[in-house]
Coordinates of N, CA and C in Angstrom, one line a residue:
Chain W
M18 N 151.3 122.0 173.2 CA 151.9 122.9 172.1 C 150.8 123.2 171.1
S19 N 150.5 124.5 171.1 CA 149.5 124.9 170.1 C 150.0 125.5 168.9
V20 N 150.6 124.6 168.1 CA 151.1 125.1 166.8 C 149.9 125.1 165.8
K21 N 149.8 126.1 165.0 CA 148.7 126.2 164.1 C 149.3 125.9 162.7
P22 N 148.8 124.8 162.1 CA 149.4 124.5 160.7 C 148.8 125.4 159.7
R23 N 149.6 125.6 158.7 CA 149.1 126.3 157.5 C 148.5 125.3 156.5
M24 N 147.3 125.4 156.1 CA 146.8 124.5 155.1 C 145.9 125.2 154.2
K25 N 145.9 124.6 152.9 CA 145.2 125.3 151.8 C 144.6 124.2 150.9
L26 N 143.4 124.3 150.6 CA 142.7 123.4 149.6 C 142.7 124.2 148.2
D27 N 143.0 123.6 147.2 CA 143.1 124.4 145.9 C 141.6 124.8 145.4
K28 N 140.6 124.2 145.9 CA 139.2 124.7 145.7 C 138.3 124.3 146.9
K29 N 137.5 125.3 147.2 CA 136.6 125.2 148.4 C 135.3 124.5 147.9
Q30 N 135.1 124.6 146.6 CA 133.8 124.0 146.0 C 134.2 123.2 144.9
A31 N 133.7 122.0 144.9 CA 134.1 121.1 143.9 C 132.9 120.3 143.4
K32 N 133.1 119.7 142.2 CA 132.1 118.9 141.7 C 132.4 117.5 142.2
K33 N 131.5 116.6 142.3 CA 131.7 115.2 142.8 C 132.6 114.6 141.7
G34 N 133.7 114.0 142.4 CA 134.7 113.3 141.5 C 135.8 114.1 141.2
D35 N 135.8 115.5 141.5 CA 136.9 116.3 141.2 C 138.1 116.0 142.2
L36 N 139.3 116.3 141.7 CA 140.5 116.0 142.6 C 140.7 117.4 143.3
V37 N 140.8 117.3 144.6 CA 141.1 118.4 145.4 C 142.5 118.3 145.9
E38 N 143.3 119.3 145.7 CA 144.7 119.4 146.1 C 144.8 120.0 147.5
V39 N 145.5 119.4 148.4 CA 145.7 119.9 149.8 C 147.3 120.1 149.8
K40 N 147.6 121.4 150.4 CA 148.9 121.8 150.7 C 148.9 122.1 152.2
A41 N 149.9 121.6 152.9 CA 149.9 121.9 154.3 C 151.4 122.0 154.8
L42 N 151.7 122.9 155.7 CA 153.0 123.2 156.2 C 152.8 123.3 157.7
V43 N 153.6 122.8 158.5 CA 153.6 122.8 159.9 C 154.9 123.2 160.5
A44 N 154.9 124.2 161.4 CA 156.4 124.5 162.0 C 156.7 123.4 163.0
H45 N 157.8 122.8 162.8 CA 158.2 121.7 163.7 C 159.8 121.5 163.5
I46 N 160.4 121.3 164.6 CA 161.9 121.1 164.4 C 162.3 119.8 163.6
M47 N 161.5 118.9 163.9 CA 161.9 117.5 163.2 C 163.3 117.1 163.6
E48 N 163.6 117.0 164.9 CA 165.0 116.6 165.3 C 165.3 115.2 165.0
T49 N 166.4 114.9 164.3 CA 166.6 113.6 163.7 C 167.0 112.5 164.7
G50 N 167.7 113.0 165.8 CA 168.1 112.0 166.7 C 169.6 111.6 166.2
Q51 N 170.1 112.2 165.2 CA 171.4 111.9 164.7 C 172.5 113.1 165.1
R52 N 172.0 114.2 165.5 CA 172.8 115.3 165.7 C 173.4 115.3 167.1
R53 N 174.5 115.9 167.4 CA 175.1 115.9 168.7 C 175.1 117.4 169.2
D54 N 175.0 117.8 170.4 CA 175.1 119.1 170.9 C 176.6 119.4 171.2
G55 N 176.8 120.6 171.7 CA 178.2 121.1 171.9 C 178.9 120.2 172.8
A56 N 178.3 119.5 173.8 CA 179.0 118.6 174.7 C 179.2 117.2 174.1
G57 N 178.7 117.0 172.9 CA 178.9 115.7 172.3 C 177.8 114.7 172.6
N58 N 176.7 115.1 173.2 CA 175.6 114.3 173.5 C 174.7 114.2 172.3
V59 N 174.1 113.0 172.1 CA 173.1 113.0 171.1 C 171.9 113.7 171.4
V60 N 171.3 114.6 170.5 CA 170.2 115.3 170.8 C 169.0 114.4 170.5
P61 N 168.1 114.1 171.5 CA 167.1 113.1 171.3 C 166.1 113.4 170.1
R62 N 165.7 112.3 169.5 CA 164.8 112.4 168.3 C 163.4 113.0 168.9
K63 N 163.0 114.0 168.0 CA 161.6 114.5 168.2 C 161.1 114.9 166.8
I64 N 160.3 114.0 166.3 CA 159.7 114.3 165.0 C 158.2 114.1 165.0
L65 N 157.6 114.6 164.0 CA 156.2 114.2 163.7 C 156.1 112.9 162.9
N66 N 155.7 111.8 163.5 CA 155.9 110.5 162.8 C 154.8 110.1 162.0
K67 N 153.6 110.8 162.2 CA 152.4 110.3 161.4 C 151.6 111.4 161.0
F68 N 151.0 111.3 159.8 CA 150.1 112.4 159.3 C 149.0 111.7 158.7
V69 N 147.7 112.2 159.0 CA 146.5 111.6 158.5 C 145.6 112.7 158.1
C70 N 145.0 112.4 156.8 CA 143.9 113.4 156.4 C 142.6 112.6 156.3
T71 N 141.6 113.2 157.0 CA 140.3 112.6 156.9 C 139.3 113.7 156.4
V72 N 138.3 113.0 155.6 CA 137.2 113.9 155.1 C 136.0 113.3 155.6
N73 N 135.2 114.1 156.4 CA 134.1 113.5 157.1 C 134.4 112.3 157.9
G74 N 135.5 112.2 158.5 CA 135.9 111.1 159.3 C 136.4 109.9 158.5
K75 N 136.4 110.0 157.2 CA 137.0 108.9 156.4 C 138.4 109.2 155.9
E76 N 139.4 108.3 156.2 CA 140.7 108.6 155.9 C 140.9 108.5 154.4
V77 N 141.4 109.5 153.8 CA 141.7 109.6 152.4 C 143.1 109.5 152.0
F78 N 144.0 109.9 153.0 CA 145.5 109.9 152.8 C 146.1 109.8 154.1
S79 N 147.2 109.1 154.2 CA 148.1 109.2 155.5 C 149.5 108.8 155.1
A80 N 150.4 109.3 156.0 CA 151.8 109.1 155.7 C 152.5 108.8 157.0
D81 N 153.6 108.0 157.0 CA 154.5 107.8 158.1 C 155.8 108.5 157.8
F82 N 156.1 109.4 158.7 CA 157.4 110.1 158.4 C 158.6 109.5 159.2
E83 N 159.7 109.6 158.6 CA 161.0 109.3 159.3 C 161.7 110.5 159.6
P84 N 162.8 110.4 160.3 CA 163.7 111.7 160.5 C 164.2 112.3 159.2
A85 N 164.2 111.6 158.1 CA 164.7 112.2 156.8 C 163.7 113.2 156.2
I86 N 162.6 113.5 156.9 CA 161.6 114.6 156.5 C 162.2 115.8 157.1
S87 N 162.2 116.9 156.3 CA 162.8 118.2 156.6 C 162.1 118.8 157.8
A88 N 162.8 119.8 158.3 CA 162.2 120.5 159.4 C 161.0 121.3 158.8
N89 N 160.1 121.7 159.6 CA 158.9 122.4 159.0 C 158.2 121.6 158.0
P90 N 157.8 120.3 158.3 CA 157.4 119.4 157.2 C 156.3 120.0 156.3
Y91 N 156.5 119.8 155.0 CA 155.5 120.3 154.0 C 154.9 119.0 153.4
I92 N 153.6 118.9 153.2 CA 153.0 117.9 152.5 C 151.9 118.3 151.5
Q93 N 151.9 117.6 150.4 CA 151.0 118.0 149.3 C 150.5 116.8 148.7
F94 N 149.1 116.6 148.6 CA 148.5 115.4 148.1 C 147.1 115.8 147.6
K95 N 146.5 114.9 147.0 CA 145.1 115.1 146.4 C 144.2 114.1 147.1
F96 N 142.8 114.5 146.9 CA 141.8 113.5 147.2 C 140.6 113.7 146.3
K97 N 139.8 112.7 146.2 CA 138.7 112.8 145.3 C 137.4 113.3 146.0
A98 N 136.9 114.3 145.6 CA 135.7 115.0 146.3 C 134.5 114.1 146.2
Q99 N 134.0 113.6 147.2 CA 132.8 112.8 147.3 C 131.6 113.5 147.8
E100 N 131.8 114.2 149.0 CA 130.6 114.8 149.7 C 131.2 116.0 150.4
S101 N 130.2 117.0 150.7 CA 130.6 118.1 151.4 C 131.0 117.7 152.9
G102 N 131.9 118.4 153.5 CA 132.2 118.1 154.9 C 133.4 118.7 155.4
T103 N 134.0 118.2 156.5 CA 135.2 118.7 157.0 C 136.4 118.0 156.7
V104 N 137.4 118.7 156.3 CA 138.7 118.1 156.1 C 139.6 118.3 157.3
I105 N 140.0 117.3 157.9 CA 140.9 117.5 159.1 C 142.2 116.8 158.8
L106 N 143.2 117.6 159.1 CA 144.7 117.1 159.0 C 145.2 116.9 160.5
T107 N 145.8 115.8 160.7 CA 146.3 115.5 162.0 C 147.8 115.1 161.9
W108 N 148.7 115.8 162.6 CA 150.1 115.3 162.7 C 150.3 114.8 164.2
I109 N 150.9 113.7 164.3 CA 151.3 113.1 165.7 C 152.7 113.1 165.9
D110 N 153.0 113.7 167.1 CA 154.5 113.9 167.6 C 154.9 112.7 168.1
D111 N 156.2 112.5 168.2 CA 156.9 111.4 169.0 C 156.4 111.4 170.4
D112 N 156.2 112.5 171.0 CA 155.7 112.6 172.4 C 154.2 112.3 172.6
G113 N 153.5 112.1 171.5 CA 152.1 111.7 171.5 C 151.2 112.9 171.4
S114 N 151.7 114.2 171.4 CA 150.9 115.3 171.2 C 150.5 115.4 169.7
K115 N 149.4 116.2 169.5 CA 148.8 116.2 168.1 C 148.8 117.7 167.7
I116 N 148.9 117.9 166.3 CA 148.7 119.1 165.8 C 147.6 119.0 164.8
V117 N 146.6 119.7 164.9 CA 145.3 119.5 164.0 C 145.0 120.7 163.2
G118 N 144.7 120.6 162.0 CA 144.3 121.6 161.0 C 142.9 121.2 160.5
Q119 N 142.1 122.2 160.3 CA 140.7 121.9 159.9 C 140.2 122.9 158.7
D120 N 139.6 122.4 157.7 CA 139.0 123.2 156.7 C 137.7 122.5 156.2
S121 N 136.9 123.2 155.4 CA 135.7 122.5 154.9 C 135.6 122.6 153.4
I122 N 134.9 121.7 152.8 CA 134.8 121.6 151.4 C 133.2 121.4 151.1
T123 N 132.8 122.1 150.1 CA 131.5 121.9 149.5 C 131.5 121.2 148.2
V124 N 130.7 120.1 148.1 CA 130.7 119.3 146.9 C 129.3 119.5 146.3
A125 N 129.3 119.9 145.0 CA 127.9 120.1 144.4 C 127.5 118.8 143.7
Chain N
M21 N 189.3 76.8 195.8 CA 189.6 78.2 195.6 C 190.0 78.5 194.2
T22 N 190.8 77.6 193.8 CA 191.5 77.7 192.4 C 190.2 77.5 191.4
M23 N 189.3 76.5 191.7 CA 188.3 76.2 190.9 C 187.3 77.4 190.7
F24 N 187.2 78.0 191.8 CA 186.2 79.2 191.8 C 186.7 80.3 190.9
N25 N 188.0 80.5 191.0 CA 188.6 81.6 190.3 C 188.6 81.3 188.8
R26 N 188.8 80.0 188.5 CA 188.7 79.6 187.0 C 187.3 79.9 186.4
R27 N 186.3 79.5 187.3 CA 184.9 79.6 186.8 C 184.6 81.1 186.6
Q28 N 185.0 81.7 187.7 CA 184.7 83.2 187.6 C 185.3 83.9 186.3
A29 N 186.6 83.4 186.1 CA 187.2 83.9 184.9 C 186.4 83.5 183.6
L30 N 185.9 82.3 183.6 CA 185.2 81.8 182.5 C 183.9 82.6 182.3
V31 N 183.2 82.9 183.4 CA 181.9 83.7 183.4 C 182.3 85.1 182.8
V32 N 183.3 85.7 183.4 CA 183.7 86.9 182.9 C 184.0 87.0 181.4
G33 N 184.8 86.0 181.0 CA 185.2 85.9 179.6 C 184.1 85.7 178.7
A34 N 183.1 84.9 179.2 CA 181.9 84.7 178.3 C 181.1 86.0 178.1
G35 N 181.0 86.6 179.3 CA 180.2 88.0 179.3 C 180.9 88.9 178.4
A36 N 182.2 89.0 178.5 CA 182.9 89.9 177.7 C 182.8 89.6 176.2
A37 N 182.8 88.3 175.9 CA 182.7 87.9 174.5 C 181.3 88.3 174.0
A38 N 180.2 88.1 174.8 CA 178.8 88.4 174.4 C 178.7 89.9 174.2
M39 N 179.4 90.6 175.1 CA 179.3 92.0 175.0 C 179.9 92.6 173.7
A40 N 181.1 92.0 173.4 CA 181.7 92.2 172.2 C 181.0 92.0 170.9
A41 N 180.3 90.7 170.9 CA 179.6 90.3 169.8 C 178.4 91.3 169.6
F42 N 177.7 91.6 170.7 CA 176.5 92.5 170.8 C 176.9 93.9 170.2
G43 N 178.0 94.3 170.8 CA 178.5 95.7 170.3 C 178.8 95.7 168.9
A44 N 179.4 94.7 168.4 CA 179.8 94.6 167.0 C 178.5 94.7 166.1
S45 N 177.6 93.8 166.5 CA 176.3 93.6 165.7 C 175.6 95.0 165.5
T46 N 175.4 95.7 166.8 CA 174.7 96.9 166.7 C 175.5 98.0 166.0
G47 N 176.8 97.9 166.1 CA 177.7 98.7 165.4 C 177.4 98.7 164.0
T48 N 177.5 97.5 163.4 CA 177.3 97.3 162.0 C 175.9 97.8 161.5
A49 N 174.9 97.4 162.3 CA 173.5 97.8 162.0 C 173.3 99.3 161.9
F50 N 174.0 100.0 162.8 CA 174.0 101.3 162.8 C 174.6 102.1 161.6
A51 N 175.8 101.5 161.4 CA 176.7 102.2 160.3 C 176.1 101.9 158.9
A52 N 175.8 100.6 158.6 CA 175.3 100.3 157.3 C 173.9 100.7 157.2
N53 N 173.5 101.2 156.0 CA 172.2 101.6 155.7 C 171.2 100.5 155.5
D54 N 170.1 100.4 156.1 CA 169.2 99.3 156.1 C 168.2 99.4 155.0
S55 N 168.6 100.0 153.9 CA 167.6 100.1 152.8 C 167.1 98.8 152.1
E56 N 168.0 97.9 152.0 CA 167.6 96.6 151.4 C 166.7 95.8 152.5
E57 N 167.0 95.9 153.7 CA 166.1 95.1 154.6 C 164.8 95.8 154.7
Q58 N 164.8 97.0 154.6 CA 163.5 97.8 154.6 C 162.7 97.3 153.4
I59 N 163.2 97.2 152.2 CA 162.5 96.8 151.1 C 161.9 95.4 151.3
K60 N 162.8 94.5 151.8 CA 162.5 93.2 152.0 C 161.2 93.1 152.9
K61 N 161.4 94.0 154.1 CA 160.3 94.0 155.0 C 159.0 94.4 154.4
F62 N 159.0 95.4 153.5 CA 157.9 96.0 152.9 C 157.2 95.1 151.8
T63 N 158.1 94.4 151.0 CA 157.6 93.6 150.0 C 157.3 92.1 150.5
G64 N 157.8 91.8 151.7 CA 157.7 90.4 152.1 C 158.5 89.6 151.3
G65 N 159.6 89.9 150.8 CA 160.5 89.1 150.0 C 160.2 89.0 148.4
K66 N 159.1 89.6 148.0 CA 158.7 89.6 146.7 C 159.6 90.5 145.9
T67 N 159.8 90.3 144.5 CA 160.6 91.2 143.8 C 159.6 92.2 143.2
A68 N 160.1 93.4 143.1 CA 159.4 94.5 142.6 C 159.7 94.8 141.1
A69 N 158.7 94.9 140.3 CA 159.0 95.3 138.8 C 159.4 96.7 138.7
Q70 N 160.1 97.0 137.7 CA 160.5 98.4 137.4 C 159.2 99.1 136.7
G71 N 159.1 100.4 137.0 CA 158.2 101.1 136.3 C 156.9 101.6 137.1
R72 N 156.1 102.3 136.4 CA 154.8 102.8 136.9 C 155.0 103.9 137.9
I73 N 156.1 104.1 138.4 CA 156.4 105.1 139.4 C 157.2 106.3 138.8
K74 N 156.9 107.5 139.1 CA 157.6 108.7 138.7 C 158.1 109.4 139.9
L75 N 159.4 109.5 140.0 CA 160.0 110.1 141.1 C 160.5 111.5 140.6
D76 N 160.0 112.6 141.2 CA 160.4 113.9 140.7 C 161.3 114.6 141.7
L77 N 162.5 114.6 141.5 CA 163.6 115.2 142.3 C 164.6 116.0 141.5
P78 N 165.1 117.0 142.1 CA 166.1 117.8 141.3 C 167.4 117.0 141.0
E79 N 168.0 117.1 139.9 CA 169.3 116.5 139.6 C 170.3 116.7 140.6
I80 N 170.4 118.0 140.9 CA 171.4 118.6 141.9 C 170.7 119.3 143.0
A81 N 171.0 119.0 144.2 CA 170.4 119.6 145.4 C 171.4 120.4 146.1
E82 N 171.3 121.7 146.1 CA 172.4 122.6 146.7 C 172.3 122.4 148.2
N83 N 171.2 122.2 148.8 CA 171.0 122.1 150.2 C 170.4 120.9 150.5
G84 N 171.1 119.8 151.2 CA 170.4 118.6 151.4 C 169.4 118.7 152.5
N85 N 169.3 119.8 153.2 CA 168.3 119.9 154.3 C 167.0 119.8 153.9
T86 N 166.7 120.3 152.6 CA 165.3 120.3 152.2 C 165.3 120.2 150.7
V87 N 165.0 119.0 150.2 CA 165.0 118.6 148.9 C 163.6 118.3 148.5
P88 N 162.9 119.1 147.6 CA 161.5 118.8 147.3 C 161.4 117.4 146.5
M89 N 160.4 116.6 146.8 CA 160.3 115.3 146.2 C 158.8 115.1 145.9
T90 N 158.6 114.6 144.6 CA 157.2 114.3 144.3 C 157.2 112.9 143.9
V91 N 156.3 112.1 144.3 CA 156.2 110.7 143.8 C 154.8 110.5 143.3
T92 N 154.7 109.9 142.0 CA 153.4 109.7 141.4 C 153.4 108.2 140.9
V93 N 152.4 107.5 141.2 CA 152.3 106.1 140.7 C 151.1 106.0 139.7
E94 N 151.3 105.4 138.6 CA 150.3 105.3 137.6 C 149.3 104.2 138.1
S95 N 148.1 104.6 138.2 CA 147.0 103.7 138.6 C 145.6 104.2 138.4
P96 N 144.7 103.5 138.0 CA 143.3 103.9 137.9 C 142.7 104.4 139.2
M97 N 143.3 103.9 140.3 CA 142.8 104.3 141.6 C 141.2 104.0 141.8
T98 N 140.8 102.9 141.4 CA 139.4 102.4 141.5 C 139.5 101.3 142.7
E99 N 138.2 100.9 143.1 CA 138.1 99.9 144.1 C 138.8 98.6 143.7
Q100 N 138.9 98.3 142.3 CA 139.4 97.1 141.8 C 140.9 97.2 141.8
S101 N 141.5 98.4 141.5 CA 142.9 98.5 141.3 C 143.4 99.8 141.8
Y102 N 144.2 99.8 142.9 CA 144.6 101.1 143.4 C 146.0 100.8 144.0
V103 N 146.7 101.9 144.3 CA 148.0 101.8 145.0 C 147.7 101.9 146.5
A104 N 148.2 100.9 147.3 CA 147.9 100.9 148.7 C 148.9 101.7 149.4
S105 N 150.2 101.6 149.2 CA 151.2 102.4 149.9 C 152.5 102.5 149.1
V106 N 153.2 103.5 149.3 CA 154.4 103.8 148.7 C 155.5 104.1 149.7
L107 N 156.6 103.3 149.6 CA 157.7 103.4 150.6 C 158.8 104.2 149.9
I108 N 159.3 105.2 150.6 CA 160.4 106.0 150.0 C 161.7 105.8 150.9
L109 N 162.7 105.4 150.2 CA 164.0 105.2 150.9 C 165.2 106.0 150.3
A110 N 166.1 106.4 151.2 CA 167.3 107.0 150.7 C 168.5 106.2 151.0
D111 N 169.2 105.7 150.1 CA 170.2 104.6 150.4 C 171.5 105.1 150.9
G112 N 171.7 106.5 151.0 CA 173.0 107.0 151.5 C 172.8 107.8 152.8
N113 N 171.6 107.8 153.4 CA 171.4 108.4 154.6 C 171.9 107.5 155.7
P114 N 172.0 108.1 157.0 CA 172.3 107.2 158.1 C 171.2 106.2 158.3
R115 N 170.0 106.5 158.2 CA 169.0 105.6 158.2 C 168.2 105.7 156.9
A116 N 167.8 104.6 156.4 CA 167.2 104.5 155.0 C 165.8 105.2 154.9
G117 N 165.0 105.0 155.9 CA 163.6 105.4 155.9 C 163.4 106.9 155.6
V118 N 162.6 107.2 154.7 CA 162.2 108.6 154.5 C 160.8 108.8 154.9
A119 N 159.9 108.1 154.2 CA 158.4 108.2 154.4 C 157.7 107.0 153.9
T120 N 156.5 106.8 154.3 CA 155.6 105.8 153.7 C 154.3 106.6 153.4
F121 N 153.8 106.6 152.2 CA 152.4 107.2 151.9 C 151.4 106.1 151.8
H122 N 150.2 106.3 152.4 CA 149.2 105.3 152.2 C 148.0 106.0 151.5
F123 N 147.7 105.3 150.4 CA 146.6 105.8 149.6 C 145.4 104.8 149.7
S124 N 144.3 105.3 149.1 CA 143.0 104.5 149.0 C 142.3 105.0 147.7
P125 N 141.3 104.2 147.3 CA 140.5 104.7 146.2 C 140.1 106.1 146.4
A126 N 139.8 106.6 147.6 CA 139.4 108.0 148.0 C 140.4 109.0 147.7
S127 N 141.6 108.5 147.5 CA 142.7 109.5 147.2 C 142.6 110.0 145.7
G128 N 142.0 109.2 144.8 CA 141.7 109.7 143.4 C 143.0 109.5 142.6
V129 N 144.2 109.9 143.2 CA 145.4 109.7 142.4 C 146.4 109.5 143.4
A130 N 147.5 108.6 143.0 CA 148.5 108.3 143.9 C 149.7 109.2 143.7
E131 N 149.5 110.4 144.4 CA 150.6 111.4 144.1 C 150.8 112.1 145.6
A132 N 152.1 112.3 145.8 CA 152.3 113.1 147.1 C 153.7 113.8 146.9
N133 N 153.7 114.9 147.6 CA 154.9 115.8 147.6 C 155.3 116.1 149.0
T134 N 156.6 116.1 149.3 CA 157.1 116.6 150.5 C 158.6 117.0 150.4
R135 N 159.2 117.5 151.4 CA 160.6 117.9 151.4 C 161.3 117.0 152.4
I136 N 162.4 116.5 151.7 CA 163.3 115.5 152.5 C 164.7 116.0 152.7
R137 N 165.4 115.3 153.7 CA 166.7 115.5 154.0 C 167.7 114.4 153.4
L138 N 168.7 115.0 152.7 CA 169.7 113.9 152.2 C 171.1 114.3 152.7
A139 N 171.7 113.3 153.2 CA 173.1 113.5 153.8 C 174.1 113.7 152.8
S140 N 174.0 112.9 151.6 CA 175.0 113.1 150.5 C 174.4 112.7 149.2
T141 N 175.2 112.7 148.2 CA 174.8 112.3 146.9 C 174.4 110.8 147.0
Q142 N 173.2 110.5 146.5 CA 172.7 109.1 146.7 C 171.5 108.8 145.8
N143 N 171.0 107.6 146.0 CA 169.8 107.2 145.2 C 168.6 107.3 146.1
I144 N 167.5 107.8 145.5 CA 166.1 107.7 146.2 C 165.4 106.6 145.6
V145 N 164.9 105.7 146.5 CA 164.2 104.5 146.0 C 162.8 104.6 146.4
A146 N 161.8 104.4 145.5 CA 160.4 104.3 145.8 C 159.9 102.8 145.5
V147 N 159.2 102.3 146.3 CA 158.5 100.9 146.2 C 157.1 101.1 146.4
A148 N 156.2 100.7 145.4 CA 154.8 100.9 145.5 C 154.2 99.5 145.6
K149 N 153.1 99.5 146.6 CA 152.5 98.2 146.8 C 151.0 98.5 146.3
M150 N 150.7 97.5 145.4 CA 149.4 97.6 144.8 C 148.4 96.8 145.6
N151 N 147.1 97.1 145.4 CA 146.1 96.4 146.2 C 146.1 94.9 146.0
D152 N 146.5 94.5 144.7 CA 146.6 93.1 144.3 C 147.8 92.3 144.8
G153 N 148.7 93.1 145.6 CA 149.9 92.4 146.1 C 151.1 92.5 145.2
S154 N 151.0 93.2 144.1 CA 152.1 93.3 143.3 C 152.9 94.6 143.7
F155 N 154.2 94.6 143.3 CA 155.1 95.7 143.7 C 155.8 96.3 142.6
F156 N 156.0 97.6 142.5 CA 156.7 98.3 141.5 C 157.8 99.1 142.2
T157 N 158.9 99.4 141.4 CA 160.0 100.3 142.1 C 160.5 101.1 141.1
A158 N 161.2 102.2 141.5 CA 161.9 103.1 140.7 C 162.9 103.8 141.6
S159 N 163.9 104.3 141.0 CA 164.9 105.0 141.8 C 165.6 106.2 141.0
K160 N 166.0 107.2 141.7 CA 166.7 108.3 141.0 C 167.8 108.8 141.9
Q161 N 168.9 109.2 141.1 CA 170.0 109.7 141.9 C 169.9 111.3 142.0
V162 N 170.3 111.8 143.2 CA 170.4 113.1 143.4 C 171.8 113.5 143.9
K163 N 172.3 114.6 143.3 CA 173.6 114.9 143.7 C 173.4 116.0 144.8
V164 N 174.1 115.9 145.9 CA 173.9 116.8 147.0 C 175.2 117.6 147.2
T165 N 175.0 118.9 147.3 CA 176.2 119.7 147.5 C 176.6 119.7 148.9
I166 N 175.6 120.2 149.8 CA 175.8 120.3 151.1 C 174.7 119.3 151.8
G167 N 175.4 118.4 152.6 CA 174.6 117.4 153.3 C 173.6 117.9 154.3
G168 N 172.6 117.2 154.6 CA 171.5 117.8 155.4 C 171.2 117.0 156.7
C169 N 172.2 116.3 157.3 CA 171.9 115.6 158.5 C 172.6 116.2 159.7
G170 N 173.1 117.4 159.5 CA 173.6 118.2 160.6 C 174.9 117.4 161.3
G171 N 175.6 116.7 160.4 CA 176.7 115.7 161.0 C 177.8 116.7 161.3

């Protein structure tokens, strides 16, 4: 599944120590495993259960998601700018597949 | 022959009793929300003090399918003192778990925003774990007009 997440850093260039805000949205059904289909069968759970943000390979923020996270999950958080590099966001699906988003930041 | 029948009956009886007990226990576990157990598991039995957490949620959510939620924990976020993780629970959902956020000194600030599903009017509970092993908690009620669990 090649879903492309939408992500935005509030600044592309930061001073060391600045807080950089990340907003990200990814299209995903986030099936809860609580619903039943027309025939009365439970629709199996399928959610993104894990989210990780790394900057230059170092984890700055992560989250575990439960079925109570809305469809098309949105996440917003901040990290402290330390060095220039790549910002990688990874979502992990229940089936093991990954959705990855990438951006870069320049730290003066 | 009679003995065999009686044993058979006993075995069947015991099996049925076990099945009934199992069914009942899973039944209650499913029906009752597990928020208290989740908190106990997260804190390891320690009591969490009130305060330091700000839960930003609407008073009234018209659509329970997507309720914006911001959680902020007061902390200097240095190597000496930072927020390690924050557990978010909804005590009126079929399952209590909503999300767990993991922070580190590299986060700079312990703040996260996402959108959550709420089945009905209920309390949202946040429990923050500090790096020194202490816990803080806060909760907020949200009135939900239309539930969001597709029930």
